[in-house]
Amino acid sequence: MFSTIGYIHLFFAIVSMTTGLIVVFNTKGTSFHKSVGYTYVVNMLLLNISSFFITNFNGFSIFHFFAIVSLVTILAGMYPVLKKTKNWLHKHYYFMAWSVVGLYCAFWSEVGTRFVKNMQDFWWAVAIATFLTAFIGARIINKNAKRLISK
């Protein structure tokens, strides 16, 4: 992290985490939503790209795999909006909301690599934090999806 690419990656992560939460917890479809949402998408793309210039564990790692998953999620979330596919709103919402949840799950992995020194403790700490984040995220996503469906 203490390199130029590490600081650039950190910057994109902070902007993505902030804009992701703003988009999730604000009114959908407004010009504010769209502008903050596009800021999120651009920063997530740059975050994912920058991750491939950071090497952990001597090359391609599980973190790079999840960067690819994140990239696919972002693209899957934007495709329905740009192409106005059938049920585009629901597809867009689910993929983009899970993208934000995935970002926060990745945050716990990053925290773990910085602060948990024992690898056995690292995997447990990251697994528990990731599970709780995904569980809470799923609850929020499902609650908000019900509101979108009722409109």
mmCIF file with all atom_site columns, N, CA and C in Angstrom, residues 80-107:
data_model
loop_
_atom_site.group_PDB
_atom_site.id
_atom_site.type_symbol
_atom_site.label_atom_id
_atom_site.label_alt_id
_atom_site.label_comp_id
_atom_site.label_asym_id
_atom_site.label_entity_id
_atom_site.label_seq_id
_atom_site.pdbx_PDB_ins_code
_atom_site.Cartn_x
_atom_site.Cartn_y
_atom_site.Cartn_z
_atom_site.occupancy
_atom_site.B_iso_or_equiv
_atom_site.pdbx_formal_charge
_atom_site.auth_seq_id
_atom_site.auth_comp_id
_atom_site.auth_asym_id
_atom_site.auth_atom_id
_atom_site.pdbx_PDB_model_num
ATOM 1  N N  . PRO A 1 80  ? -27.927 -3.321 -18.250 1.00 0.00 ? 80  PRO A N  1
ATOM 2  C CA . PRO A 1 80  ? -29.386 -3.136 -18.364 1.00 0.00 ? 80  PRO A CA 1
ATOM 3  C C  . PRO A 1 80  ? -29.795 -1.669 -18.477 1.00 0.00 ? 80  PRO A C  1
ATOM 4  N N  . VAL A 1 81  ? -29.052 -0.788 -17.832 1.00 0.00 ? 81  VAL A N  1
ATOM 5  C CA . VAL A 1 81  ? -29.372 0.642  -17.882 1.00 0.00 ? 81  VAL A CA 1
ATOM 6  C C  . VAL A 1 81  ? -29.091 1.186  -19.278 1.00 0.00 ? 81  VAL A C  1
ATOM 7  N N  . LEU A 1 82  ? -27.944 0.847  -19.804 1.00 0.00 ? 82  LEU A N  1
ATOM 8  C CA . LEU A 1 82  ? -27.531 1.389  -21.099 1.00 0.00 ? 82  LEU A CA 1
ATOM 9  C C  . LEU A 1 82  ? -28.340 0.800  -22.256 1.00 0.00 ? 82  LEU A C  1
ATOM 10 N N  . LYS A 1 83  ? -28.759 -0.457 -22.113 1.00 0.00 ? 83  LYS A N  1
ATOM 11 C CA . LYS A 1 83  ? -29.513 -1.131 -23.185 1.00 0.00 ? 83  LYS A CA 1
ATOM 12 C C  . LYS A 1 83  ? -31.015 -1.178 -22.930 1.00 0.00 ? 83  LYS A C  1
ATOM 13 N N  . LYS A 1 84  ? -31.448 -0.738 -21.752 1.00 0.00 ? 84  LYS A N  1
ATOM 14 C CA . LYS A 1 84  ? -32.860 -0.779 -21.345 1.00 0.00 ? 84  LYS A CA 1
ATOM 15 C C  . LYS A 1 84  ? -33.477 -2.159 -21.614 1.00 0.00 ? 84  LYS A C  1
ATOM 16 N N  . THR A 1 85  ? -32.826 -3.169 -21.068 1.00 0.00 ? 85  THR A N  1
ATOM 17 C CA . THR A 1 85  ? -33.296 -4.541 -21.215 1.00 0.00 ? 85  THR A CA 1
ATOM 18 C C  . THR A 1 85  ? -34.577 -4.753 -20.411 1.00 0.00 ? 85  THR A C  1
ATOM 19 N N  . LYS A 1 86  ? -35.217 -5.894 -20.623 1.00 0.00 ? 86  LYS A N  1
ATOM 20 C CA . LYS A 1 86  ? -36.419 -6.234 -19.866 1.00 0.00 ? 86  LYS A CA 1
ATOM 21 C C  . LYS A 1 86  ? -36.055 -6.294 -18.380 1.00 0.00 ? 86  LYS A C  1
ATOM 22 N N  . ASN A 1 87  ? -36.901 -5.722 -17.543 1.00 0.00 ? 87  ASN A N  1
ATOM 23 C CA . ASN A 1 87  ? -36.674 -5.662 -16.087 1.00 0.00 ? 87  ASN A CA 1
ATOM 24 C C  . ASN A 1 87  ? -35.329 -5.005 -15.768 1.00 0.00 ? 87  ASN A C  1
ATOM 25 N N  . TRP A 1 88  ? -34.961 -4.012 -16.534 1.00 0.00 ? 88  TRP A N  1
ATOM 26 C CA . TRP A 1 88  ? -33.646 -3.392 -16.385 1.00 0.00 ? 88  TRP A CA 1
ATOM 27 C C  . TRP A 1 88  ? -33.432 -2.808 -14.994 1.00 0.00 ? 88  TRP A C  1
ATOM 28 N N  . LEU A 1 89  ? -34.458 -2.220 -14.409 1.00 0.00 ? 89  LEU A N  1
ATOM 29 C CA . LEU A 1 89  ? -34.299 -1.578 -13.104 1.00 0.00 ? 89  LEU A CA 1
ATOM 30 C C  . LEU A 1 89  ? -33.908 -2.589 -12.028 1.00 0.00 ? 89  LEU A C  1
ATOM 31 N N  . HIS A 1 90  ? -34.573 -3.721 -12.018 1.00 0.00 ? 90  HIS A N  1
ATOM 32 C CA . HIS A 1 90  ? -34.279 -4.743 -11.005 1.00 0.00 ? 90  HIS A CA 1
ATOM 33 C C  . HIS A 1 90  ? -32.875 -5.325 -11.197 1.00 0.00 ? 90  HIS A C  1
ATOM 34 N N  . LYS A 1 91  ? -32.523 -5.600 -12.442 1.00 0.00 ? 91  LYS A N  1
ATOM 35 C CA . LYS A 1 91  ? -31.181 -6.117 -12.723 1.00 0.00 ? 91  LYS A CA 1
ATOM 36 C C  . LYS A 1 91  ? -30.122 -5.104 -12.316 1.00 0.00 ? 91  LYS A C  1
ATOM 37 N N  . HIS A 1 92  ? -30.347 -3.861 -12.713 1.00 0.00 ? 92  HIS A N  1
ATOM 38 C CA . HIS A 1 92  ? -29.406 -2.793 -12.365 1.00 0.00 ? 92  HIS A CA 1
ATOM 39 C C  . HIS A 1 92  ? -29.271 -2.681 -10.851 1.00 0.00 ? 92  HIS A C  1
ATOM 40 N N  . TYR A 1 93  ? -30.403 -2.628 -10.169 1.00 0.00 ? 93  TYR A N  1
ATOM 41 C CA . TYR A 1 93  ? -30.369 -2.465 -8.712  1.00 0.00 ? 93  TYR A CA 1
ATOM 42 C C  . TYR A 1 93  ? -29.610 -3.604 -8.035  1.00 0.00 ? 93  TYR A C  1
ATOM 43 N N  . TYR A 1 94  ? -29.947 -4.841 -8.367  1.00 0.00 ? 94  TYR A N  1
ATOM 44 C CA . TYR A 1 94  ? -29.308 -5.963 -7.697  1.00 0.00 ? 94  TYR A CA 1
ATOM 45 C C  . TYR A 1 94  ? -27.798 -6.006 -7.945  1.00 0.00 ? 94  TYR A C  1
ATOM 46 N N  . PHE A 1 95  ? -27.397 -5.881 -9.200  1.00 0.00 ? 95  PHE A N  1
ATOM 47 C CA . PHE A 1 95  ? -25.962 -5.958 -9.493  1.00 0.00 ? 95  PHE A CA 1
ATOM 48 C C  . PHE A 1 95  ? -25.197 -4.797 -8.854  1.00 0.00 ? 95  PHE A C  1
ATOM 49 N N  . MET A 1 96  ? -25.746 -3.604 -8.921  1.00 0.00 ? 96  MET A N  1
ATOM 50 C CA . MET A 1 96  ? -25.026 -2.463 -8.367  1.00 0.00 ? 96  MET A CA 1
ATOM 51 C C  . MET A 1 96  ? -25.013 -2.499 -6.837  1.00 0.00 ? 96  MET A C  1
ATOM 52 N N  . ALA A 1 97  ? -26.116 -2.905 -6.237  1.00 0.00 ? 97  ALA A N  1
ATOM 53 C CA . ALA A 1 97  ? -26.150 -2.998 -4.771  1.00 0.00 ? 97  ALA A CA 1
ATOM 54 C C  . ALA A 1 97  ? -25.171 -4.062 -4.290  1.00 0.00 ? 97  ALA A C  1
ATOM 55 N N  . TRP A 1 98  ? -25.136 -5.206 -4.981  1.00 0.00 ? 98  TRP A N  1
ATOM 56 C CA . TRP A 1 98  ? -24.183 -6.243 -4.591  1.00 0.00 ? 98  TRP A CA 1
ATOM 57 C C  . TRP A 1 98  ? -22.748 -5.812 -4.866  1.00 0.00 ? 98  TRP A C  1
ATOM 58 N N  . SER A 1 99  ? -22.566 -4.949 -5.837  1.00 0.00 ? 99  SER A N  1
ATOM 59 C CA . SER A 1 99  ? -21.235 -4.399 -6.079  1.00 0.00 ? 99  SER A CA 1
ATOM 60 C C  . SER A 1 99  ? -20.752 -3.611 -4.857  1.00 0.00 ? 99  SER A C  1
ATOM 61 N N  . VAL A 1 100 ? -21.640 -2.817 -4.298  1.00 0.00 ? 100 VAL A N  1
ATOM 62 C CA . VAL A 1 100 ? -21.279 -2.039 -3.100  1.00 0.00 ? 100 VAL A CA 1
ATOM 63 C C  . VAL A 1 100 ? -21.008 -2.976 -1.924  1.00 0.00 ? 100 VAL A C  1
ATOM 64 N N  . VAL A 1 101 ? -21.851 -3.980 -1.749  1.00 0.00 ? 101 VAL A N  1
ATOM 65 C CA . VAL A 1 101 ? -21.624 -4.943 -0.670  1.00 0.00 ? 101 VAL A CA 1
ATOM 66 C C  . VAL A 1 101 ? -20.282 -5.645 -0.874  1.00 0.00 ? 101 VAL A C  1
ATOM 67 N N  . GLY A 1 102 ? -19.997 -6.052 -2.093  1.00 0.00 ? 102 GLY A N  1
ATOM 68 C CA . GLY A 1 102 ? -18.720 -6.699 -2.392  1.00 0.00 ? 102 GLY A CA 1
ATOM 69 C C  . GLY A 1 102 ? -17.535 -5.804 -2.094  1.00 0.00 ? 102 GLY A C  1
ATOM 70 N N  . LEU A 1 103 ? -17.697 -4.524 -2.369  1.00 0.00 ? 103 LEU A N  1
ATOM 71 C CA . LEU A 1 103 ? -16.640 -3.555 -2.067  1.00 0.00 ? 103 LEU A CA 1
ATOM 72 C C  . LEU A 1 103 ? -16.365 -3.513 -0.565  1.00 0.00 ? 103 LEU A C  1
ATOM 73 N N  . TYR A 1 104 ? -17.411 -3.506 0.229   1.00 0.00 ? 104 TYR A N  1
ATOM 74 C CA . TYR A 1 104 ? -17.212 -3.490 1.681   1.00 0.00 ? 104 TYR A CA 1
ATOM 75 C C  . TYR A 1 104 ? -16.664 -4.830 2.197   1.00 0.00 ? 104 TYR A C  1
ATOM 76 N N  . CYS A 1 105 ? -17.025 -5.919 1.557   1.00 0.00 ? 105 CYS A N  1
ATOM 77 C CA . CYS A 1 105 ? -16.416 -7.210 1.909   1.00 0.00 ? 105 CYS A CA 1
ATOM 78 C C  . CYS A 1 105 ? -14.917 -7.177 1.601   1.00 0.00 ? 105 CYS A C  1
ATOM 79 N N  . ALA A 1 106 ? -14.556 -6.598 0.457   1.00 0.00 ? 106 ALA A N  1
ATOM 80 C CA . ALA A 1 106 ? -13.138 -6.460 0.091   1.00 0.00 ? 106 ALA A CA 1
ATOM 81 C C  . ALA A 1 106 ? -12.407 -5.570 1.089   1.00 0.00 ? 106 ALA A C  1
ATOM 82 N N  . PHE A 1 107 ? -13.095 -4.575 1.607   1.00 0.00 ? 107 PHE A N  1
ATOM 83 C CA . PHE A 1 107 ? -12.509 -3.707 2.626   1.00 0.00 ? 107 PHE A CA 1
ATOM 84 C C  . PHE A 1 107 ? -12.028 -4.528 3.825   1.00 0.00 ? 107 PHE A C  1
#
